[in-house]
JSON list of C-alpha atoms in Angstrom, two decimals:
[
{"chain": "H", "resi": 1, "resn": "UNK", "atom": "CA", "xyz": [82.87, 130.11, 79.88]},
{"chain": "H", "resi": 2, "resn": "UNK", "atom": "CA", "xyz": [79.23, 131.15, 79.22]},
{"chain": "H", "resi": 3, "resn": "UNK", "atom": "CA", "xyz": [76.49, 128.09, 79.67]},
{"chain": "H", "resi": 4, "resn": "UNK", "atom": "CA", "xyz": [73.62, 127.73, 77.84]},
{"chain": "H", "resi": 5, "resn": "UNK", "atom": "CA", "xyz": [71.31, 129.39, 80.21]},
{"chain": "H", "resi": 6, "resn": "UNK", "atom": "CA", "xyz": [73.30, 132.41, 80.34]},
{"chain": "H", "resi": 7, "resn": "UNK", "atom": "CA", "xyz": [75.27, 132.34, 83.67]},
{"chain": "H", "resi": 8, "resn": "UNK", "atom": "CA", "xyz": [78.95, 131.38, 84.38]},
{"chain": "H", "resi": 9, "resn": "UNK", "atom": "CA", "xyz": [80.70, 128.62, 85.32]},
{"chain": "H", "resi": 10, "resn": "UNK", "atom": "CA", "xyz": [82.95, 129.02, 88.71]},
{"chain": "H", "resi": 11, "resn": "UNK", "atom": "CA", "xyz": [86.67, 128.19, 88.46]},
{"chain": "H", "resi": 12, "resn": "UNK", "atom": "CA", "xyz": [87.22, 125.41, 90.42]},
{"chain": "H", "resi": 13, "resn": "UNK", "atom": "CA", "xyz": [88.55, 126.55, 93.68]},
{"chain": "H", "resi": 14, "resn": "UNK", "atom": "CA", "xyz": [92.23, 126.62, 94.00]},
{"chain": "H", "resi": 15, "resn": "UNK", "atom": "CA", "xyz": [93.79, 125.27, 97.59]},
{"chain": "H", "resi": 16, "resn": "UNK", "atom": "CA", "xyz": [96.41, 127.44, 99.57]},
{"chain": "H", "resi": 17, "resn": "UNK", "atom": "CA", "xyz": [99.72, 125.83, 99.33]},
{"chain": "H", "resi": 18, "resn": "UNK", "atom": "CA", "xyz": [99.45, 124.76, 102.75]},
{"chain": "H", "resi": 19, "resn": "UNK", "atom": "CA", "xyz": [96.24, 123.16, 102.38]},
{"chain": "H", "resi": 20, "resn": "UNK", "atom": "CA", "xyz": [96.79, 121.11, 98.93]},
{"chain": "H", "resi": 21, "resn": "UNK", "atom": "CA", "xyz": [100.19, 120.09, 101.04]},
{"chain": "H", "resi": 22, "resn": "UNK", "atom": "CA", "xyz": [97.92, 118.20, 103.87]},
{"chain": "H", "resi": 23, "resn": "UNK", "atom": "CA", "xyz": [95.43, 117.07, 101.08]},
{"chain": "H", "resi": 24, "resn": "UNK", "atom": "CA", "xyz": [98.15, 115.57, 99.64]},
{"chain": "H", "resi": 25, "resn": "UNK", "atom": "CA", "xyz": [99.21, 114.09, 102.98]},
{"chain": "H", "resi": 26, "resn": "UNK", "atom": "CA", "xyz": [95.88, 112.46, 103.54]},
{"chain": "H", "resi": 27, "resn": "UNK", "atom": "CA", "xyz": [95.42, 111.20, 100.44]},
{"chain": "H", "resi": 28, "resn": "UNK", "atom": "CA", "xyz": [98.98, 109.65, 100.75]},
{"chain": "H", "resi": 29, "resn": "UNK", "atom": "CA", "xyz": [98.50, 107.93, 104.28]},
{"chain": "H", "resi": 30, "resn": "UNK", "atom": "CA", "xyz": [94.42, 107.00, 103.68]},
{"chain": "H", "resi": 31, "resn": "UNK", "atom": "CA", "xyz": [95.85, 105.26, 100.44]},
{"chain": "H", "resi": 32, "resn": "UNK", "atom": "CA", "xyz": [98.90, 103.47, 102.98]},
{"chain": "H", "resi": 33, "resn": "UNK", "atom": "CA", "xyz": [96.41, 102.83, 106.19]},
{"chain": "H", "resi": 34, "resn": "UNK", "atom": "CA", "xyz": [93.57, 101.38, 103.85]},
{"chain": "H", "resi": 35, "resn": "UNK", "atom": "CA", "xyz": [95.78, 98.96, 102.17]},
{"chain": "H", "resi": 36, "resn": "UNK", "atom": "CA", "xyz": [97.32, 97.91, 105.36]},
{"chain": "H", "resi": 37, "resn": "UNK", "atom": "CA", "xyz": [94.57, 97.84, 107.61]},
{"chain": "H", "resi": 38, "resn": "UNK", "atom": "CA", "xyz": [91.26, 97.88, 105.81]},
{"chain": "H", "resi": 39, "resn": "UNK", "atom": "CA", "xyz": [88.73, 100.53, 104.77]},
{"chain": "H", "resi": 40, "resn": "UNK", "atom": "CA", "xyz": [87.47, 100.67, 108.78]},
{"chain": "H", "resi": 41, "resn": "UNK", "atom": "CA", "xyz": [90.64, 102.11, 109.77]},
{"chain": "H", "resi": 42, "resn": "UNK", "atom": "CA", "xyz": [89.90, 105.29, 112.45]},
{"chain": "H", "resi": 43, "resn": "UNK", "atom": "CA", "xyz": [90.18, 108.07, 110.49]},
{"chain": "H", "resi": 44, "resn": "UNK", "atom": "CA", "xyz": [92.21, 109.51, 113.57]},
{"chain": "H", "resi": 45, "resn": "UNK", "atom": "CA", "xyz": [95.17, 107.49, 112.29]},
{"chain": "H", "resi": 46, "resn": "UNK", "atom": "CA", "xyz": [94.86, 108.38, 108.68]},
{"chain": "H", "resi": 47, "resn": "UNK", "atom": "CA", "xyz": [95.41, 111.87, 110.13]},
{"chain": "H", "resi": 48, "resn": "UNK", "atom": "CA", "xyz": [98.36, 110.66, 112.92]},
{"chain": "H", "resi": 49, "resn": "UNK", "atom": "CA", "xyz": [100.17, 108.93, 109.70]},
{"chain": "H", "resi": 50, "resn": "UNK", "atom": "CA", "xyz": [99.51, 112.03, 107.64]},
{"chain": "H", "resi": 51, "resn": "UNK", "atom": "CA", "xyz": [100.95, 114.37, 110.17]},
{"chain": "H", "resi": 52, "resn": "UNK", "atom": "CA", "xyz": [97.95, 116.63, 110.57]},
{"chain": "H", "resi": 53, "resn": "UNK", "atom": "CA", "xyz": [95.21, 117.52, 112.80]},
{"chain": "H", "resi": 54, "resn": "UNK", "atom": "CA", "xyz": [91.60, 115.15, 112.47]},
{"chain": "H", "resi": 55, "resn": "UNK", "atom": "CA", "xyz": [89.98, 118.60, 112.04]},
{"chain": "H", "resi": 56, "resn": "UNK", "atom": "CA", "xyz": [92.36, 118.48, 108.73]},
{"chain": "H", "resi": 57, "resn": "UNK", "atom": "CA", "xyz": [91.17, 115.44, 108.07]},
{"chain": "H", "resi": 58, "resn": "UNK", "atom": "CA", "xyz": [87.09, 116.57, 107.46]},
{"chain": "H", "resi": 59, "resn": "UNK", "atom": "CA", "xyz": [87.92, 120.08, 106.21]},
{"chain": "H", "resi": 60, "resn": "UNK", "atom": "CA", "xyz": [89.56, 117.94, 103.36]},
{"chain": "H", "resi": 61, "resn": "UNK", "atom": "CA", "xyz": [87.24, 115.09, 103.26]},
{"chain": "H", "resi": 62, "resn": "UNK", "atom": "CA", "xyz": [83.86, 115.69, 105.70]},
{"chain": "H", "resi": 63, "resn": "UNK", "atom": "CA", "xyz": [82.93, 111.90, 105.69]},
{"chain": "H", "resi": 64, "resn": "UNK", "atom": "CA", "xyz": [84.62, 108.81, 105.23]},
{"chain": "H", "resi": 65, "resn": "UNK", "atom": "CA", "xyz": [83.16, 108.33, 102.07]},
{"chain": "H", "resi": 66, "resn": "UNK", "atom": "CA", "xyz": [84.32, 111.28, 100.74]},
{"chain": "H", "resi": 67, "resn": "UNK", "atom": "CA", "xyz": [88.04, 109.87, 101.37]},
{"chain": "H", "resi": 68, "resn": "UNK", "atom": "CA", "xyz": [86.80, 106.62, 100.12]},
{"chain": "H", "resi": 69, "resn": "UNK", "atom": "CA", "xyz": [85.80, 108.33, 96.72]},
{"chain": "H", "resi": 70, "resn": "UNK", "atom": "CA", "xyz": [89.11, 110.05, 96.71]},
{"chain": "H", "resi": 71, "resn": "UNK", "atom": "CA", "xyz": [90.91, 107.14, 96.94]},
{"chain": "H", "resi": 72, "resn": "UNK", "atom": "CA", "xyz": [89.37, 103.63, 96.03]},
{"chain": "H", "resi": 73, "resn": "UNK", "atom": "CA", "xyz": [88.95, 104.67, 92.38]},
{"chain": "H", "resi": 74, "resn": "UNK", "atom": "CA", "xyz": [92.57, 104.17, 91.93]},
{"chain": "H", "resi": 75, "resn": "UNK", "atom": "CA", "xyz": [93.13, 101.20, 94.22]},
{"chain": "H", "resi": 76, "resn": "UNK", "atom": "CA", "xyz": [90.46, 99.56, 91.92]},
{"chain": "H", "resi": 77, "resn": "UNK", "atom": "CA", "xyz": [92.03, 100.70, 88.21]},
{"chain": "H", "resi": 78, "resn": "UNK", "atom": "CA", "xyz": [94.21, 97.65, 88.26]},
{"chain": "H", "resi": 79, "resn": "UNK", "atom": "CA", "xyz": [91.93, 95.26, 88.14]},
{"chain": "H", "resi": 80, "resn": "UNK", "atom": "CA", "xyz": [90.27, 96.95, 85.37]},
{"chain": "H", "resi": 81, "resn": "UNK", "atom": "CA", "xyz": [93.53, 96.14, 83.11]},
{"chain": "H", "resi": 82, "resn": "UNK", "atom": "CA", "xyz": [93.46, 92.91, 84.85]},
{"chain": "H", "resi": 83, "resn": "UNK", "atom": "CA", "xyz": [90.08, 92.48, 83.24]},
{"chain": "H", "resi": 84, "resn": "UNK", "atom": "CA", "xyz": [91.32, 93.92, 79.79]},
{"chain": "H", "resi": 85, "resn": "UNK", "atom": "CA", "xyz": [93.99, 91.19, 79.90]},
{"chain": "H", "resi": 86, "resn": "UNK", "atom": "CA", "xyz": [91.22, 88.27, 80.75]},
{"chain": "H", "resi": 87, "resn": "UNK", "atom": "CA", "xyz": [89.03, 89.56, 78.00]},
{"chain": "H", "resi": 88, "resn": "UNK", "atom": "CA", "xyz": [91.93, 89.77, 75.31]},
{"chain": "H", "resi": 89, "resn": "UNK", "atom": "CA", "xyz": [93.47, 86.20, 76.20]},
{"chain": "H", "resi": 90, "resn": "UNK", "atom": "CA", "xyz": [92.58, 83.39, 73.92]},
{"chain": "H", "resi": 91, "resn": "UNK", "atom": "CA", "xyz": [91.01, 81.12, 75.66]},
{"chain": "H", "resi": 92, "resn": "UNK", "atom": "CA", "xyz": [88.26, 82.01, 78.15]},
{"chain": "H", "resi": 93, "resn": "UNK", "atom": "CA", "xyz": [88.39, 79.70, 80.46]},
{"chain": "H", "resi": 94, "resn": "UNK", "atom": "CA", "xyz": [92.10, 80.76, 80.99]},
{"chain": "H", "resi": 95, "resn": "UNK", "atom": "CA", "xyz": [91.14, 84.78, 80.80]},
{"chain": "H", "resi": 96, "resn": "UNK", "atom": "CA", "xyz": [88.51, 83.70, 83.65]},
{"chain": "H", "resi": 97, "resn": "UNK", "atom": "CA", "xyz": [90.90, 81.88, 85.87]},
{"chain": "H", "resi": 98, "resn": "UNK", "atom": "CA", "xyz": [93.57, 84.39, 85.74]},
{"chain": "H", "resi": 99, "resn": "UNK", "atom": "CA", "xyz": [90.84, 86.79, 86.35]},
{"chain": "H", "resi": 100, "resn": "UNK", "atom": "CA", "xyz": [90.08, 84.97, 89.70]},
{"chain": "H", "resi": 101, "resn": "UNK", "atom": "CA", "xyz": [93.42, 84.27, 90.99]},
{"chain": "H", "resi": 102, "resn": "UNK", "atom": "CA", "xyz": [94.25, 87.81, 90.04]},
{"chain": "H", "resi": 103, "resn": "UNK", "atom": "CA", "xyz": [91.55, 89.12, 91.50]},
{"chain": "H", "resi": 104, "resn": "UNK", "atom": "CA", "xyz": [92.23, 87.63, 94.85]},
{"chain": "H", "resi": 105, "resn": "UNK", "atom": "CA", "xyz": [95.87, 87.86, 94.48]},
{"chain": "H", "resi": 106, "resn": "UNK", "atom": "CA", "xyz": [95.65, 91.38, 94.80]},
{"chain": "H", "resi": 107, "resn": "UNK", "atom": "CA", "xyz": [92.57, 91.11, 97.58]},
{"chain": "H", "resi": 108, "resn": "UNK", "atom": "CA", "xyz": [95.38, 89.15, 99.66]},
{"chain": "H", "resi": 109, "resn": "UNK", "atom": "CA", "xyz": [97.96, 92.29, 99.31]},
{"chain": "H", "resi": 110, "resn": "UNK", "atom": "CA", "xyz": [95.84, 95.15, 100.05]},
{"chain": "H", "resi": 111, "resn": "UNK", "atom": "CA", "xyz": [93.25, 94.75, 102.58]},
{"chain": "H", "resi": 112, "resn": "UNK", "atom": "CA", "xyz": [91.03, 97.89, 101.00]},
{"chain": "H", "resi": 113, "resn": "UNK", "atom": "CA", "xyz": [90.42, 95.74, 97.95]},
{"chain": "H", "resi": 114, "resn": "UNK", "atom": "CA", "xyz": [89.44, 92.58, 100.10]},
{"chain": "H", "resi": 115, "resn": "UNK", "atom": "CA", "xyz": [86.90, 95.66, 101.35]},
{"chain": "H", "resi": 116, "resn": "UNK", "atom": "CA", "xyz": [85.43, 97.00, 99.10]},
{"chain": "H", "resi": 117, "resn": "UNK", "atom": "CA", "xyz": [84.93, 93.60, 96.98]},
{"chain": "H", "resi": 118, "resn": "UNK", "atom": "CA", "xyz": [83.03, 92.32, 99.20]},
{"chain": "H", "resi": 119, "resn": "UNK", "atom": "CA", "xyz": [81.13, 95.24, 100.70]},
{"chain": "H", "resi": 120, "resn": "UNK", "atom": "CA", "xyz": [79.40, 98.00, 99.36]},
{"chain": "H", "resi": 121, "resn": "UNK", "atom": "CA", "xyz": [79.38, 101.80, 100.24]},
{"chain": "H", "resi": 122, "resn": "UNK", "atom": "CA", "xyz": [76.82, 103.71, 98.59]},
{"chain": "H", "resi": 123, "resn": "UNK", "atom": "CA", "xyz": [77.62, 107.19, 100.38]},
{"chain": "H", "resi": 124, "resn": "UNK", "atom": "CA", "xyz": [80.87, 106.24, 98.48]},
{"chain": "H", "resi": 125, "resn": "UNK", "atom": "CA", "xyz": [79.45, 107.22, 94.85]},
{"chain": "H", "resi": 126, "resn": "UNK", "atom": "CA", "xyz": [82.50, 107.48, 92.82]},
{"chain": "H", "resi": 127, "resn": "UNK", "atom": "CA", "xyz": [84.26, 104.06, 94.38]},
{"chain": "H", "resi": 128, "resn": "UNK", "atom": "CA", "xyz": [80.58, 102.64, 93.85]},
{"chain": "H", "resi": 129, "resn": "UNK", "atom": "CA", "xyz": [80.97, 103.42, 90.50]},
{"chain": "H", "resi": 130, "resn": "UNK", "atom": "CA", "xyz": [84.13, 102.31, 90.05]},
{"chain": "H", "resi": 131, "resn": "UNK", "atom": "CA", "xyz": [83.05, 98.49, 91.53]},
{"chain": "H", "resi": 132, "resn": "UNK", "atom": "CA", "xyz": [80.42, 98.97, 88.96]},
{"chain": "H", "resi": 133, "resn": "UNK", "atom": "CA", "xyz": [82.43, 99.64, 85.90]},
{"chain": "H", "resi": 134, "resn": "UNK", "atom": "CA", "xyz": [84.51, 96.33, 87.21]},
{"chain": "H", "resi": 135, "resn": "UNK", "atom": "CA", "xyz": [81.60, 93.79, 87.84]},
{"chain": "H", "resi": 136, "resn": "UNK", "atom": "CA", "xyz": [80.38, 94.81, 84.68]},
{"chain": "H", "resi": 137, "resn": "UNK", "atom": "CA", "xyz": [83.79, 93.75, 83.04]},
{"chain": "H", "resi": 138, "resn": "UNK", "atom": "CA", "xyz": [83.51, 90.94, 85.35]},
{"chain": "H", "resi": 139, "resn": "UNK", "atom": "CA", "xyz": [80.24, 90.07, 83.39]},
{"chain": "H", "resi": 140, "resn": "UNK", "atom": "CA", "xyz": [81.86, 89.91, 79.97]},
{"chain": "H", "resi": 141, "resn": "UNK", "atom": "CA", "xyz": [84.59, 87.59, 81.45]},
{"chain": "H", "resi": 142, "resn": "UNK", "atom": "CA", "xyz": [81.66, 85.20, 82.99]},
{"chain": "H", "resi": 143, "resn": "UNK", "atom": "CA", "xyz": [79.74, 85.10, 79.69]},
{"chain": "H", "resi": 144, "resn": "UNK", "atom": "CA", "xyz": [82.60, 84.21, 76.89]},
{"chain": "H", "resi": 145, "resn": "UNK", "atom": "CA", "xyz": [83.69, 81.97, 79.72]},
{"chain": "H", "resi": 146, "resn": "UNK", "atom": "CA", "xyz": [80.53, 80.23, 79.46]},
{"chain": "H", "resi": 147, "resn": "UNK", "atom": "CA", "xyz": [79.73, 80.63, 75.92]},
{"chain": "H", "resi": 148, "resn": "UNK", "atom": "CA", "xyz": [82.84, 78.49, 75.16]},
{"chain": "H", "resi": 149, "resn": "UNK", "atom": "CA", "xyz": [81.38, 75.97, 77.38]},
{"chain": "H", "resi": 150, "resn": "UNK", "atom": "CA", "xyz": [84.05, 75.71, 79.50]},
{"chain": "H", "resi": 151, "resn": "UNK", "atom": "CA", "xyz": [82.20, 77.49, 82.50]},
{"chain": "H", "resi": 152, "resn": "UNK", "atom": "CA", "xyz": [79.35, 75.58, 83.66]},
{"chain": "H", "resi": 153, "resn": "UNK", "atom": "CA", "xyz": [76.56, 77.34, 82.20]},
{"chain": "H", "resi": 154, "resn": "UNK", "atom": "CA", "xyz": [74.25, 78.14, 85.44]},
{"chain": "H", "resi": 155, "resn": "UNK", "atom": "CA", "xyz": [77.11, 80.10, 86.88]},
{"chain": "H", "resi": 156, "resn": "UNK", "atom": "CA", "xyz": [75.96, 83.72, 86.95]},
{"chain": "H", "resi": 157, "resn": "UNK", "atom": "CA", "xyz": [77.48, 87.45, 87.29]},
{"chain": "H", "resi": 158, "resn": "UNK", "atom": "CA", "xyz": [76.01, 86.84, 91.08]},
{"chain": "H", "resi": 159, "resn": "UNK", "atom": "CA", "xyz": [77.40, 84.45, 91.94]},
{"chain": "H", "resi": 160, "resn": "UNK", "atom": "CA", "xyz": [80.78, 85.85, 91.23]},
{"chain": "H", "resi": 161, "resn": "UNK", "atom": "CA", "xyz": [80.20, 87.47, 94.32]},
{"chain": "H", "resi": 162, "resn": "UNK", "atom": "CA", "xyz": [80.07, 84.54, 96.49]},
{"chain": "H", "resi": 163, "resn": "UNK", "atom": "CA", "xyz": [83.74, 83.84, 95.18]},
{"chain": "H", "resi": 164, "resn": "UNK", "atom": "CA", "xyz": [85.22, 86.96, 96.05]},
{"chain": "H", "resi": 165, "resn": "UNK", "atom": "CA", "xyz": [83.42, 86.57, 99.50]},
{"chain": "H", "resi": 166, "resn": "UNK", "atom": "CA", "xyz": [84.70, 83.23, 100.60]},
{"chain": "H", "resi": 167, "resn": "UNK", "atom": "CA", "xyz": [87.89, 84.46, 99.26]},
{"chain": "H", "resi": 168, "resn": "UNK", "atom": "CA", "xyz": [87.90, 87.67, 101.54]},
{"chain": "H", "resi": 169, "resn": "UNK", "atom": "CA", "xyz": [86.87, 85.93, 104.58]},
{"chain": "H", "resi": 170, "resn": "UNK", "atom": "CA", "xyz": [89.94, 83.42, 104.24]},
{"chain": "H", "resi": 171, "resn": "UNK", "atom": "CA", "xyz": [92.13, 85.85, 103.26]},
{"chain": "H", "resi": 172, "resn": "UNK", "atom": "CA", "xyz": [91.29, 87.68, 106.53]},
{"chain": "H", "resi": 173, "resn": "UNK", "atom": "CA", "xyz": [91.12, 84.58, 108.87]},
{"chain": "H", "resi": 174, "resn": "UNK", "atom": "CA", "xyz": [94.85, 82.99, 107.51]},
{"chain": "H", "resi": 175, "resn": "UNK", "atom": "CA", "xyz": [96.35, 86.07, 107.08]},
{"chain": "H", "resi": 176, "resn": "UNK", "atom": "CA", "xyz": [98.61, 85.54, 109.97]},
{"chain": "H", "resi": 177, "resn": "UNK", "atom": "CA", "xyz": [99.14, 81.95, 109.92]},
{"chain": "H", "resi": 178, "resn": "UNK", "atom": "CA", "xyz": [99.15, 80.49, 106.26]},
{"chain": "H", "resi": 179, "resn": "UNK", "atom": "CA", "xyz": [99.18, 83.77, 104.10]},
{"chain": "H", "resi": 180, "resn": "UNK", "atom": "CA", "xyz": [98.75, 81.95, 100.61]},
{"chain": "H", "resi": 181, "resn": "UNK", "atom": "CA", "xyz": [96.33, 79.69, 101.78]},
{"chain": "H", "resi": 182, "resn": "UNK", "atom": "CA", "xyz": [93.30, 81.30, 99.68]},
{"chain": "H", "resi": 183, "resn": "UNK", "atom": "CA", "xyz": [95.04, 79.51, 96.87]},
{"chain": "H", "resi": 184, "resn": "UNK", "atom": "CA", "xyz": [93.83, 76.23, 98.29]},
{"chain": "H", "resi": 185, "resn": "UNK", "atom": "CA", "xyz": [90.31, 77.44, 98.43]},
{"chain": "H", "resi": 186, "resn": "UNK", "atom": "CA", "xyz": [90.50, 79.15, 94.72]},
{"chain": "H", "resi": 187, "resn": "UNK", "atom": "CA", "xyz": [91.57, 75.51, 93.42]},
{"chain": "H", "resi": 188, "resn": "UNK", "atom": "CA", "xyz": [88.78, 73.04, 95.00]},
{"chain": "H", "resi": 189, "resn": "UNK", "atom": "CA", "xyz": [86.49, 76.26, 93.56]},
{"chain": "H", "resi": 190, "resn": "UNK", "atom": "CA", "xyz": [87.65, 76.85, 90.11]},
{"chain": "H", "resi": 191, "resn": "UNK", "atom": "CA", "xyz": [87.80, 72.66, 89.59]},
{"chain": "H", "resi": 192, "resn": "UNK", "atom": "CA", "xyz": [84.07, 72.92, 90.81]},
{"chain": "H", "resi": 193, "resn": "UNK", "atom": "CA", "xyz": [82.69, 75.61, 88.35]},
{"chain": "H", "resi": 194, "resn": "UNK", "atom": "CA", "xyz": [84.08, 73.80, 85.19]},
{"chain": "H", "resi": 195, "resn": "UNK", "atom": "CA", "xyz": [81.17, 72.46, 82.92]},
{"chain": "H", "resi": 196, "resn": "UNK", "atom": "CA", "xyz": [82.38, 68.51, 83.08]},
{"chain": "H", "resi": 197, "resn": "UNK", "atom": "CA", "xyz": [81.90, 69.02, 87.17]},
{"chain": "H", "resi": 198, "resn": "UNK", "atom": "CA", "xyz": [78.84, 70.87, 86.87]},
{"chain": "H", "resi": 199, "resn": "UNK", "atom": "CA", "xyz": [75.77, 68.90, 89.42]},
{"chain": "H", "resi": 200, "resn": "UNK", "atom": "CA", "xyz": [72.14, 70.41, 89.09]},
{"chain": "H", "resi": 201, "resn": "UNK", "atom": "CA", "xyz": [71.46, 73.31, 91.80]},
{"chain": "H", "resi": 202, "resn": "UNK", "atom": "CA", "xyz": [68.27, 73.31, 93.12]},
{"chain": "H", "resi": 203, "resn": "UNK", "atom": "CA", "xyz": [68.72, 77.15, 94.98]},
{"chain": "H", "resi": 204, "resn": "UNK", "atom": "CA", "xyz": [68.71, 79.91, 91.98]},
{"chain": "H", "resi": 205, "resn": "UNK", "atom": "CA", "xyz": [71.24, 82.43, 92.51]},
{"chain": "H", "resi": 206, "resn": "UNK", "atom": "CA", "xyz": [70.47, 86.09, 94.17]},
{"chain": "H", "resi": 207, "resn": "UNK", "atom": "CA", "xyz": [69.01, 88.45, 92.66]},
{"chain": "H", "resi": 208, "resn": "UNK", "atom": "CA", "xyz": [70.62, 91.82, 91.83]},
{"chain": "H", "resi": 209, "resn": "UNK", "atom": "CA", "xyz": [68.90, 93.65, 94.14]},
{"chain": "H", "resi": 210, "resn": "UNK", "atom": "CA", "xyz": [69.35, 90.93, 96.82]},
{"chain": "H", "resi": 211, "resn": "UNK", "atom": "CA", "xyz": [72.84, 90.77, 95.97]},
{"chain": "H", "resi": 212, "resn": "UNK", "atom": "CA", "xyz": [73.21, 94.83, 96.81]},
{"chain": "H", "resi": 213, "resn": "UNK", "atom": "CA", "xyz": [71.06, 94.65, 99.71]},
{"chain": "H", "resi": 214, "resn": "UNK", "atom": "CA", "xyz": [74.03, 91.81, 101.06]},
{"chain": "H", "resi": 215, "resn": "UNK", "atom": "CA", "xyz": [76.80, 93.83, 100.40]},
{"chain": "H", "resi": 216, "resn": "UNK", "atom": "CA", "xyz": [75.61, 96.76, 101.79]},
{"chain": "H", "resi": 217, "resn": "UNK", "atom": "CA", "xyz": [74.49, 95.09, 105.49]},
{"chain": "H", "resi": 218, "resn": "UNK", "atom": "CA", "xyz": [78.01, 93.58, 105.16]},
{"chain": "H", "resi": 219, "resn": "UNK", "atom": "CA", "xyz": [79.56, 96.50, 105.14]},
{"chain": "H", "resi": 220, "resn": "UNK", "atom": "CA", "xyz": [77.19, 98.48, 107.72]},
{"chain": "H", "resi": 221, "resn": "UNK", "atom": "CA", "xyz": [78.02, 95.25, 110.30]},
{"chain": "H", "resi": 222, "resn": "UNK", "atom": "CA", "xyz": [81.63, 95.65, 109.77]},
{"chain": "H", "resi": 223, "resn": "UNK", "atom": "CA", "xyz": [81.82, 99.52, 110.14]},
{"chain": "H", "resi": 224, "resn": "UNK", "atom": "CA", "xyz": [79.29, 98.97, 113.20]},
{"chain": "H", "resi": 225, "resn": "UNK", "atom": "CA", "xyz": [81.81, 96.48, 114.73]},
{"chain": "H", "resi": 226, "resn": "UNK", "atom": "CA", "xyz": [85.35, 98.40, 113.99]},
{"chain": "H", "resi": 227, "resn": "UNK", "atom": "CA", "xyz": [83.70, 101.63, 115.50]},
{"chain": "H", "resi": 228, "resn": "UNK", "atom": "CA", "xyz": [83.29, 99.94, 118.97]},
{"chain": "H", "resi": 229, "resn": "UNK", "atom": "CA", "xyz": [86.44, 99.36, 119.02]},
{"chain": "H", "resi": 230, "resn": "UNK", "atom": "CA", "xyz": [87.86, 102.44, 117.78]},
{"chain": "H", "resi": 231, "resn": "UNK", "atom": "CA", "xyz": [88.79, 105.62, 119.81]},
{"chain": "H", "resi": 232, "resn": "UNK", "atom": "CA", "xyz": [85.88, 108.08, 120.56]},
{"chain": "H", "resi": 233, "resn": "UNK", "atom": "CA", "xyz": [86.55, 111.13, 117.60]},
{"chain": "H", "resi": 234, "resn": "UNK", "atom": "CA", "xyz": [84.14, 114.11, 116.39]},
{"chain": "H", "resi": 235, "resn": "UNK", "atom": "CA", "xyz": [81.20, 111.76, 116.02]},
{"chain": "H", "resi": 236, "resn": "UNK", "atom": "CA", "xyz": [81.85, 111.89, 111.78]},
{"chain": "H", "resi": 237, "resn": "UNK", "atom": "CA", "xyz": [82.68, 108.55, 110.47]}
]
């Protein structure tokens, strides 16, 4: 196909047999060991699961963001029809409740999500994008929510965040013990951030940028911890 400056466009490049089999295999046991274990998981037993080599591993996918862009984007399309669902129900305090409990219904199940909700990877640019396209649903579900006056009106898109933190971090600490008991939390919460319960705030909510700047020295902390941890491999993480 000719561009508009005159030169061709490369065919995409086509993968041995072989090779689009362990692709294949990677992308199979990265989406199995993320849901199951989290997004720090070595990347030595993505390849042990897969049944390949760890040099397979970063022919395929050099960094772990490149495996987290191959991946996430799908683990994440869920609760983009979840969001659909909130937006299209007919009252919006109940599309923003079954938004939450959803939300961290599904962070409970697969420990990826519980991840990358509450982190943020920008190496990662297409599942950064794909958390984008969701908090900005997320923002259209806070604002008819509100509009209705059934959400107490200085609850911001922010401060979302704060929910699906707390959430995460009981998720993770119960898991073993008291699986469902996030749903505790998520009731005493929701019952809080109706209008008729609403108290003045004194502290105004983060800023975007300050809410970025969070999630991304969350997720540097927790990668920093799990690689201490983790078996010594080629030094690319």
């Amino acid at each position: 196909m000719a561009l508009t400056d005159g030169s061709t466009a490369r065919p995409a490049k086509v993968l041995r047999r072989d090779a689009a089999a362990n692709r294949r295999k990677l992308v199979d046991a990265a989406h199995v060991e993320f849901a199951g274990r989290g997004l720090d998981v070595p990347l030595e037993e993505i390849a042990r699961r897969a049944g390949v080599s760890i040099g397979t591993l970063y022919n395929h996918f050099p960094t772990r963001a490149a495996l987290l862009d191959e991946v996430m984007p799908a683990r994440l399309a869920p609760l983009i029809e979840l969001g659909e669902q909130a937006l299209a129900c007919a009252d919006p305090w109940q599309g923003f409740e079954s938004y939450v409990l959803g939300t961290c219904e599904r962070q409970a199940g697969d420990r990826s999500l519980n991840d990358i909700l509450s982190r943020r990877y920008p190496d990662a640019s297409l599942a950064e994008s794909a958390c984008g396209e969701g908090f900005a649903q997320v923002g259209a579900i806070v604002e008819r929510a509100r509009r209705a006056g059934a959400l107490r009106a200085d609850f911001t898109l922010v401060d979302f965040a704060y929910v699906l933190w707390s959430a995460a971090r009981i998720i993770d600490a119960t898991r073993a013990v008291a699986p469902h008991s996030w749903r505790r939390h998520l009731g005493f919460l929701l019952d809080g951030l109706r209008t008729a319960a609403a108290t003045p705030i004194d502290e105004p909510p983060l800023t975007a940028d300050q809410l970025r700047q969070s999630m991304v020295s969350l997720g540097q902390g927790e990668q920093k911890l799990g690689s201490r941890s983790a078996s010594a491999g080629p030094g690319r993480r």
